[in-house]
Short mmCIF file of C-alpha atoms in Angstrom, two decimals:
data_model
loop_
_atom_site.label_atom_id
_atom_site.label_comp_id
_atom_site.label_asym_id
_atom_site.label_seq_id
_atom_site.Cartn_x
_atom_site.Cartn_y
_atom_site.Cartn_z
CA MET E 7 -101.92 -168.82 102.25
CA LYS E 8 -101.96 -165.38 101.09
CA ASN E 9 -100.38 -164.59 97.68
CA GLU E 10 -97.27 -162.46 98.11
CA MET E 11 -95.39 -160.25 95.88
CA PRO E 12 -92.17 -162.21 94.39
CA LEU E 13 -89.24 -160.09 95.39
CA ALA E 14 -87.30 -158.62 93.10
CA LEU E 15 -83.16 -157.55 93.23
CA HIS E 16 -82.66 -153.90 91.51
CA ILE E 17 -79.62 -153.65 89.38
CA PRO E 18 -78.21 -149.66 88.97
CA GLU E 19 -78.44 -149.10 85.22
CA PRO E 20 -77.43 -145.86 83.90
CA LYS E 21 -80.45 -143.80 82.03
CA LEU E 22 -78.69 -143.58 78.90
CA ARG E 23 -76.76 -146.22 77.06
CA PRO E 24 -74.66 -145.95 73.51
CA GLY E 25 -76.93 -144.72 70.36
CA ASP E 26 -78.99 -142.26 72.48
CA SER E 27 -79.04 -138.94 72.98
CA PRO E 28 -77.35 -136.97 76.03
CA ASP E 29 -80.03 -136.07 78.26
CA PHE E 30 -79.89 -134.08 81.66
CA SER E 31 -82.99 -132.17 82.13
CA ASP E 32 -83.71 -134.20 84.96
CA MET E 33 -81.05 -132.86 86.80
CA HIS E 34 -81.93 -130.51 89.59
CA LEU E 35 -79.35 -127.60 89.91
CA PRO E 36 -79.97 -124.70 92.38
CA ALA E 37 -78.98 -121.52 91.42
CA ALA E 38 -75.33 -120.11 91.67
CA GLY E 39 -74.68 -118.34 94.62
CA ALA E 40 -78.14 -119.68 96.46
CA ALA E 41 -76.19 -122.13 99.01
CA PRO E 42 -75.56 -120.26 102.18
CA ARG E 43 -72.26 -120.47 103.76
CA PRO E 44 -71.84 -121.17 107.50
CA ASP E 45 -69.14 -120.04 109.84
CA THR E 46 -65.90 -122.15 109.58
CA HIS E 47 -66.75 -123.00 113.07
CA ALA E 48 -69.98 -123.84 112.93
CA GLU E 49 -71.03 -127.36 113.99
CA ALA E 50 -71.30 -130.34 111.49
CA ARG E 51 -75.20 -130.84 111.86
CA ASP E 52 -75.42 -126.81 110.71
CA THR E 53 -73.42 -127.96 107.59
CA HIS E 54 -75.76 -131.19 106.76
CA HIS E 55 -78.24 -129.25 104.28
CA LEU E 56 -75.26 -128.17 102.35
CA VAL E 57 -74.65 -132.36 101.39
CA TYR E 58 -78.10 -131.82 99.09
CA ASP E 59 -77.24 -128.34 98.09
CA LEU E 60 -74.38 -127.57 95.25
CA ILE E 61 -72.42 -124.99 95.95
CA ARG E 62 -71.92 -122.77 92.89
CA VAL E 63 -70.21 -119.13 92.70
CA LEU E 64 -69.99 -118.42 89.21
CA ASP E 65 -73.49 -118.22 87.34
CA ASP E 66 -74.75 -118.62 83.75
CA GLU E 67 -73.43 -115.18 82.47
CA GLY E 68 -69.74 -116.01 84.41
CA LYS E 69 -70.12 -113.48 86.94
CA ALA E 70 -69.45 -114.41 90.84
CA VAL E 71 -72.37 -114.35 92.58
CA GLY E 72 -73.45 -115.59 96.35
CA PRO E 73 -71.41 -115.80 100.08
CA TRP E 74 -69.17 -118.40 98.60
CA ASN E 75 -67.35 -116.21 96.41
CA PRO E 76 -63.69 -115.74 97.48
CA LYS E 77 -62.95 -112.88 95.81
CA LEU E 78 -59.64 -113.85 94.42
CA ASP E 79 -57.36 -111.02 93.07
CA PRO E 80 -56.99 -110.80 89.41
CA GLU E 81 -53.50 -112.41 89.63
CA THR E 82 -54.60 -115.43 91.69
CA LEU E 83 -57.91 -115.92 89.08
CA LYS E 84 -54.75 -115.95 85.71
CA ARG E 85 -52.96 -118.37 87.92
CA GLY E 86 -55.77 -120.84 88.37
CA LEU E 87 -56.61 -120.20 84.74
CA ARG E 88 -52.80 -120.82 83.60
CA TYR E 89 -52.58 -123.89 85.15
CA MET E 90 -55.87 -125.07 84.17
CA LEU E 91 -54.92 -124.62 80.73
CA LEU E 92 -51.40 -126.22 81.17
CA THR E 93 -52.65 -128.91 82.61
CA ARG E 94 -54.98 -129.92 79.53
CA ILE E 95 -52.26 -129.37 77.50
CA TYR E 96 -50.06 -131.70 79.10
CA ASP E 97 -52.47 -134.05 79.16
CA ASP E 98 -53.34 -133.63 75.27
CA ARG E 99 -49.43 -134.57 74.81
CA MET E 100 -49.20 -137.49 76.84
CA GLN E 101 -52.07 -138.80 75.28
CA ARG E 102 -50.49 -138.64 71.70
CA ALA E 103 -47.28 -139.87 73.05
CA GLN E 104 -49.03 -143.13 74.63
CA ARG E 105 -51.02 -143.40 71.58
CA THR E 106 -47.15 -143.72 69.42
CA GLY E 107 -45.72 -146.35 71.55
CA LYS E 108 -43.90 -143.78 73.73
CA THR E 109 -45.54 -145.10 76.89
CA SER E 110 -47.92 -147.78 77.71
CA PHE E 111 -50.56 -146.30 79.48
CA TYR E 112 -51.94 -142.77 80.04
CA MET E 113 -54.79 -140.81 82.33
CA THR E 114 -55.95 -137.37 81.19
CA CYS E 115 -58.26 -135.09 83.91
CA THR E 116 -59.95 -133.60 80.90
CA GLY E 117 -63.01 -131.94 82.62
CA GLU E 118 -62.09 -131.92 85.75
CA GLU E 119 -59.09 -129.53 85.70
CA ALA E 120 -60.41 -127.33 88.28
CA VAL E 121 -60.63 -129.85 91.36
CA ALA E 122 -57.05 -130.54 91.64
CA VAL E 123 -55.62 -126.88 90.74
CA ALA E 124 -58.08 -125.06 92.64
CA GLN E 125 -57.56 -127.33 95.53
CA ALA E 126 -54.09 -126.80 95.15
CA MET E 127 -54.30 -122.96 95.16
CA ALA E 128 -56.57 -123.15 98.33
CA LEU E 129 -53.80 -125.29 100.44
CA ASP E 130 -50.40 -124.32 101.89
CA ARG E 131 -47.66 -125.39 99.94
CA GLY E 132 -46.58 -127.55 102.85
CA ASP E 133 -49.77 -129.14 102.86
CA MET E 134 -49.92 -133.22 101.83
CA CYS E 135 -51.60 -134.39 99.29
CA PHE E 136 -52.94 -138.13 98.76
CA PRO E 137 -54.16 -137.69 95.28
CA THR E 138 -56.11 -140.69 92.72
CA TYR E 139 -54.28 -141.31 89.30
CA ARG E 140 -56.35 -138.13 88.40
CA GLN E 141 -54.97 -135.01 89.82
CA GLN E 142 -51.87 -134.19 87.83
CA GLY E 143 -52.90 -130.31 88.46
CA LEU E 144 -51.76 -130.72 91.68
CA LEU E 145 -48.46 -131.11 90.45
CA ILE E 146 -48.98 -128.55 88.32
CA ALA E 147 -50.10 -125.98 90.23
CA ARG E 148 -47.23 -126.43 92.23
CA ASP E 149 -44.71 -125.71 89.83
CA TRP E 150 -43.24 -129.28 89.91
CA SER E 151 -41.28 -130.00 86.79
CA LEU E 152 -42.85 -131.23 83.60
CA VAL E 153 -39.81 -133.05 82.52
CA ASP E 154 -39.87 -134.97 85.96
CA MET E 155 -43.11 -135.84 85.55
CA MET E 156 -42.89 -136.81 81.73
CA CYS E 157 -39.42 -139.19 82.39
CA GLN E 158 -42.30 -141.28 85.24
CA ILE E 159 -44.32 -141.98 82.37
CA TYR E 160 -41.83 -142.99 79.74
CA SER E 161 -40.04 -145.13 82.71
CA ASN E 162 -37.10 -143.70 80.99
CA SER E 163 -33.43 -143.26 82.36
CA ARG E 164 -34.47 -140.17 84.76
CA ASP E 165 -37.51 -141.73 85.83
CA ARG E 166 -36.80 -141.38 90.07
CA LEU E 167 -39.32 -144.06 90.73
CA LYS E 168 -37.19 -146.28 88.25
CA GLY E 169 -39.32 -147.82 86.30
CA ARG E 170 -41.49 -149.15 89.09
CA GLN E 171 -44.53 -147.36 89.03
CA LEU E 172 -47.37 -147.48 86.45
CA PRO E 173 -47.33 -144.03 84.36
CA VAL E 174 -49.21 -141.54 85.94
CA MET E 175 -48.64 -142.96 89.82
CA TYR E 176 -46.34 -139.94 90.25
CA SER E 177 -44.37 -139.71 93.95
CA SER E 178 -42.89 -136.27 95.24
CA LYS E 179 -41.97 -135.46 98.88
CA GLU E 180 -40.93 -132.28 97.85
CA ALA E 181 -44.32 -131.32 96.40
CA GLY E 182 -46.51 -133.06 99.21
CA PHE E 183 -47.46 -134.83 96.51
CA PHE E 184 -48.07 -138.99 98.28
CA SER E 185 -47.10 -141.73 95.98
CA ILE E 186 -50.11 -142.83 94.29
CA SER E 187 -51.31 -146.26 94.37
CA GLY E 188 -53.35 -148.57 91.82
CA ASN E 189 -55.63 -149.86 94.70
CA LEU E 190 -58.58 -148.00 95.07
CA GLY E 191 -59.28 -145.95 98.45
CA THR E 192 -55.86 -146.79 100.11
CA GLN E 193 -55.48 -142.84 100.19
CA PHE E 194 -57.92 -142.18 102.66
CA PRO E 195 -56.84 -143.70 105.36
CA GLN E 196 -53.07 -143.08 104.61
CA ALA E 197 -54.33 -139.33 104.65
CA VAL E 198 -56.28 -139.56 108.21
CA GLY E 199 -53.34 -141.25 109.49
CA TRP E 200 -50.58 -138.55 108.23
CA ALA E 201 -53.39 -135.82 109.54
CA MET E 202 -53.07 -137.51 112.96
CA ALA E 203 -49.27 -137.70 113.39
CA SER E 204 -49.39 -134.09 112.16
CA ALA E 205 -51.65 -133.08 115.16
CA TYR E 206 -49.81 -135.09 117.46
CA LYS E 207 -46.83 -133.94 116.83
CA GLY E 208 -48.20 -130.39 117.37
CA ASP E 209 -47.30 -129.31 113.47
CA THR E 210 -49.36 -127.13 111.27
CA ARG E 211 -49.62 -129.25 108.50
CA ILE E 212 -52.83 -130.69 107.08
CA ALA E 213 -53.91 -133.31 104.67
CA ALA E 214 -56.22 -133.90 101.38
CA ALA E 215 -57.05 -136.96 99.71
CA TRP E 216 -59.06 -137.53 96.63
CA VAL E 217 -60.99 -140.37 96.20
CA GLY E 218 -63.72 -141.48 92.94
CA ASP E 219 -67.42 -141.92 93.39
CA GLY E 220 -66.62 -145.51 92.91
CA SER E 221 -64.30 -145.83 95.87
CA THR E 222 -66.53 -145.09 98.74
CA SER E 223 -68.20 -148.38 98.28
CA GLU E 224 -64.54 -149.55 99.44
CA GLY E 225 -63.83 -150.26 103.45
CA ASP E 226 -61.10 -148.08 103.45
CA PHE E 227 -63.69 -145.10 102.87
CA HIS E 228 -65.66 -145.81 105.98
CA HIS E 229 -62.82 -146.81 107.86
CA ALA E 230 -60.83 -143.12 107.38
CA LEU E 231 -64.15 -141.33 108.40
CA THR E 232 -64.60 -142.98 111.36
CA PHE E 233 -60.84 -142.40 112.44
CA GLY E 234 -60.93 -139.07 111.38
CA ALA E 235 -64.32 -137.93 112.69
CA VAL E 236 -62.99 -139.66 116.42
CA TYR E 237 -59.45 -138.12 116.57
CA ARG E 238 -60.53 -134.93 114.56
CA ALA E 239 -58.14 -135.54 112.16
CA PRO E 240 -57.02 -132.12 110.40
CA VAL E 241 -57.72 -133.11 106.89
CA LEU E 242 -59.91 -132.79 104.09
CA LEU E 243 -61.54 -135.93 102.24
CA ASN E 244 -62.55 -135.00 98.64
CA ILE E 245 -65.04 -137.68 96.48
CA VAL E 246 -64.59 -136.67 93.00
CA ASN E 247 -68.00 -137.97 91.58
CA ASN E 248 -67.28 -137.63 87.79
CA GLN E 249 -70.20 -139.96 86.94
CA TRP E 250 -68.50 -143.01 85.24
CA ALA E 251 -66.12 -145.69 86.65
CA ILE E 252 -64.09 -147.17 83.35
CA SER E 253 -67.73 -148.89 82.43
CA SER E 254 -69.90 -148.83 85.31
CA TYR E 255 -71.72 -145.42 86.46
CA GLN E 256 -71.87 -144.04 89.96
CA GLY E 257 -75.30 -145.61 91.04
CA PHE E 258 -73.38 -149.05 91.51
CA ALA E 259 -71.48 -146.92 94.57
CA GLY E 260 -75.09 -145.61 95.70
CA GLY E 261 -74.99 -142.46 94.09
CA GLU E 262 -78.86 -143.04 92.84
CA LEU E 263 -79.68 -143.32 96.52
CA THR E 264 -78.34 -139.97 97.76
CA THR E 265 -75.38 -137.62 96.96
CA PHE E 266 -71.96 -138.61 98.21
CA ALA E 267 -71.39 -135.87 100.15
CA ALA E 268 -74.54 -137.09 102.56
CA ARG E 269 -71.88 -139.86 103.53
CA ALA E 270 -70.08 -137.27 106.18
CA VAL E 271 -73.82 -137.14 108.30
CA GLY E 272 -73.49 -140.49 109.58
CA PHE E 273 -70.18 -139.99 110.56
CA GLY E 274 -70.92 -136.99 112.39
CA LEU E 275 -69.08 -134.81 109.97
CA PRO E 276 -69.32 -131.52 108.17
CA GLY E 277 -70.17 -132.45 104.57
CA LEU E 278 -70.32 -130.34 101.57
CA ARG E 279 -71.83 -130.70 97.86
CA VAL E 280 -69.65 -128.49 95.03
CA ASP E 281 -69.46 -127.59 91.70
CA GLY E 282 -66.32 -129.56 90.73
CA ASN E 283 -66.28 -127.32 87.54
CA ASP E 284 -66.49 -123.92 89.25
CA PHE E 285 -62.97 -122.86 89.72
CA LEU E 286 -64.21 -120.25 92.21
CA ALA E 287 -66.90 -122.67 94.24
CA VAL E 288 -63.72 -125.51 94.44
CA TYR E 289 -61.14 -122.74 95.88
CA ALA E 290 -63.90 -121.34 98.54
CA ALA E 291 -65.34 -124.68 99.40
CA THR E 292 -61.39 -126.01 100.08
CA GLN E 293 -60.56 -122.66 101.68
CA TRP E 294 -63.04 -122.98 104.45
CA ALA E 295 -62.90 -126.77 105.17
CA ALA E 296 -58.57 -126.31 105.27
CA GLU E 297 -59.46 -123.39 107.88
CA ARG E 298 -61.62 -125.70 110.00
CA ALA E 299 -58.98 -128.14 109.87
CA ARG E 300 -56.27 -125.53 110.95
CA ALA E 301 -58.58 -124.67 113.94
CA ASN E 302 -59.00 -128.32 114.91
CA LEU E 303 -62.30 -129.12 114.30
CA GLY E 304 -61.58 -131.73 112.07
CA PRO E 305 -62.20 -133.42 108.57
CA THR E 306 -64.46 -131.73 106.04
CA VAL E 307 -66.33 -134.25 103.40
CA ILE E 308 -66.25 -132.48 99.98
CA GLU E 309 -68.45 -133.92 97.03
CA LEU E 310 -67.07 -132.57 93.87
CA PHE E 311 -69.83 -132.72 91.13
CA THR E 312 -68.30 -132.99 87.86
CA TYR E 313 -67.97 -135.45 84.58
CA ARG E 314 -64.99 -137.11 83.09
CA ALA E 315 -65.26 -135.80 79.91
CA ALA E 316 -62.99 -138.07 78.38
CA ALA E 317 -61.57 -141.76 78.40
CA HIS E 318 -61.12 -143.35 81.71
CA SER E 319 -57.70 -143.84 80.21
CA THR E 320 -55.93 -144.88 76.81
CA SER E 321 -57.19 -148.44 77.50
CA ASP E 322 -60.60 -147.40 77.60
CA ASP E 323 -63.89 -146.60 74.89
CA PRO E 324 -66.59 -144.12 76.54
CA ASP E 325 -68.54 -144.95 73.85
CA ARG E 326 -69.08 -148.35 74.33
CA TYR E 327 -71.22 -147.67 77.59
CA ARG E 328 -72.44 -144.16 77.53
CA PRO E 329 -74.03 -141.87 74.56
CA ALA E 330 -71.08 -140.54 72.33
CA ASN E 331 -69.92 -136.79 72.89
CA GLU E 332 -72.04 -136.97 76.68
CA GLY E 333 -69.42 -134.84 78.26
CA LYS E 334 -70.37 -131.46 76.11
CA SER E 335 -73.89 -132.01 76.84
CA TRP E 336 -72.77 -131.80 80.70
CA PRO E 337 -75.05 -128.86 82.35
CA LEU E 338 -72.06 -127.61 84.41
CA GLY E 339 -69.80 -126.73 81.14
CA ASP E 340 -65.97 -126.63 80.94
CA PRO E 341 -64.04 -125.44 83.88
CA LEU E 342 -61.58 -123.47 81.47
CA GLU E 343 -64.16 -122.09 79.70
CA ARG E 344 -66.15 -120.90 82.30
CA LEU E 345 -63.18 -118.88 84.34
CA LYS E 346 -62.44 -117.61 81.06
CA GLN E 347 -65.52 -116.42 81.00
CA HIS E 348 -65.33 -114.91 84.34
CA LEU E 349 -61.85 -112.79 83.59
CA VAL E 350 -63.45 -111.67 80.27
CA GLY E 351 -66.35 -110.22 82.07
CA LEU E 352 -64.27 -108.33 84.24
CA GLY E 353 -62.37 -106.56 81.65
CA ILE E 354 -58.84 -108.66 82.39
CA TRP E 355 -58.76 -111.06 80.06
CA SER E 356 -59.57 -111.36 75.98
CA GLU E 357 -59.98 -113.80 73.61
CA ALA E 358 -56.33 -112.98 72.27
CA ASP E 359 -54.52 -113.43 75.90
CA HIS E 360 -55.94 -116.62 75.77
CA GLU E 361 -54.75 -117.39 72.19
CA ALA E 362 -51.07 -116.24 73.60
CA LEU E 363 -51.28 -118.50 76.28
CA THR E 364 -51.99 -121.23 75.07
CA MET E 365 -49.21 -120.96 72.19
CA GLU E 366 -47.16 -120.23 75.07
CA LEU E 367 -48.24 -123.29 76.93
CA THR E 368 -48.03 -125.36 74.09
CA GLU E 369 -44.20 -124.33 73.64
CA MET E 370 -43.56 -125.22 77.07
CA VAL E 371 -45.08 -128.76 77.09
CA ARG E 372 -43.44 -129.44 73.55
CA ALA E 373 -40.33 -128.63 74.79
CA ALA E 374 -40.62 -130.30 78.31
CA GLY E 375 -41.23 -133.18 75.92
CA LYS E 376 -38.34 -133.00 73.62
CA GLU E 377 -36.29 -133.05 76.72
CA ALA E 378 -37.90 -136.08 78.47
CA GLU E 379 -37.98 -138.08 75.64
CA SER E 380 -34.03 -137.36 75.13
CA TYR E 381 -33.79 -139.34 78.56
CA GLY E 382 -35.27 -142.04 76.36
CA THR E 383 -39.02 -143.42 76.24
CA LEU E 384 -40.50 -146.78 76.89
CA GLY E 385 -40.25 -147.84 73.77
CA THR E 386 -36.81 -146.91 72.76
CA GLY E 387 -35.07 -146.10 75.88
CA PRO E 388 -32.73 -145.95 77.58
CA THR E 389 -34.28 -147.07 80.52
CA VAL E 390 -32.93 -147.44 84.72
CA SER E 391 -30.41 -150.43 85.03
CA ALA E 392 -32.07 -153.62 85.95
CA SER E 393 -29.68 -153.80 88.80
CA THR E 394 -31.98 -151.22 90.48
CA MET E 395 -34.46 -153.82 91.27
CA PHE E 396 -32.54 -155.02 94.57
CA ASP E 397 -32.42 -151.33 95.86
CA ASP E 398 -34.50 -149.46 98.22
CA VAL E 399 -36.04 -152.68 99.74
CA PHE E 400 -33.81 -152.82 102.56
CA LYS E 401 -31.79 -149.91 104.40
CA GLU E 402 -28.38 -152.45 104.49
CA MET E 403 -28.91 -155.06 101.61
CA PRO E 404 -28.75 -158.46 103.14
CA TRP E 405 -26.41 -161.20 101.83
CA HIS E 406 -28.82 -163.30 99.87
CA LEU E 407 -29.95 -160.20 97.89
CA ARG E 408 -26.22 -159.40 97.21
CA GLN E 409 -25.99 -162.80 96.07
CA GLN E 410 -28.80 -162.63 93.96
CA ARG E 411 -27.40 -159.79 91.80
CA GLN E 412 -23.70 -161.01 91.62
CA GLN E 413 -25.68 -164.36 89.82
CA LEU E 414 -27.22 -161.83 87.61
CA GLY E 415 -23.81 -160.39 86.88
CA ILE E 416 -25.33 -156.76 87.33
#
């Protein structure tokens, strides 16, 4: 018998662990402005080289270069910076609220603000968003009430969701923000189904959904791409590749083998891989994909290449599984600083302007927090009456629920 090499199982392992120094020297980053921009009516196969590229607009000096530059006017750029900064300040306050016992849980989107804000601004207000728990910037960019968001986090007497959702799992039909689910990947088939219904009715609204890199290994992801491709559903399918789940890195979802945008190829869909920390690139890619959807050309898969700079949640300590302060070494920088640098370079912004805006937004968030806390917090109440547990289950409450409520005396 011939000698055969023993089989070996490959277990994905991150390159660096706690105690190591951050090192991204092996990361290949195409130059800003180098990626070509296909016509929005291009065949899907004509976009497939872009799933391996990286669409970038802002260069290292903060200048907007290349064919993907959306050429936004100064007021739109300033609005984008305002929404991103407001999102970060809001996150900071709610993180501290959790640490002081006012709520049980919180998740920030530090370093990923450009994803939600730029995409919200590139979509129409009537388009329906199916987000994960890290797209609070969608609500903020749609000028939704901070007090309302905080009341949901505190599960207080003004929580419209009546304490039934985990903090940060918002829901707002008026803002086109579909109820967040804690189950991974569910929003992709939901968004495709909603988009199919919109097209079937002859509506003009499109859908957009977001999942993390890990959720691409869920069956829901593949079901959604199949239905979206077959029926040409008007939907944007966004994959936020922020490198890490709560303790496992993106290699466990197949990120070692190829890009996440490349999954579009097998389904015959167009795919874009975008610098997720570049506000202008995210805006431009979203605008391009939205135009395709509105022209009945079907879905686009967008990988937003970014980095989760903070902890996964208030239940997480990232220093236990990755190098300390690795986020500060991320080669694509901070989305707020990059857009700020761009505005300064255009001569329409300054450090004094930025400091004044920071103070204004900090006071806005502080005032909203004070009002929200006046309606109660998780730790102190008041909360929604326990009797509401029987509401919203049936259109007309059946006899056995009425009986149970009477027995509880509530």
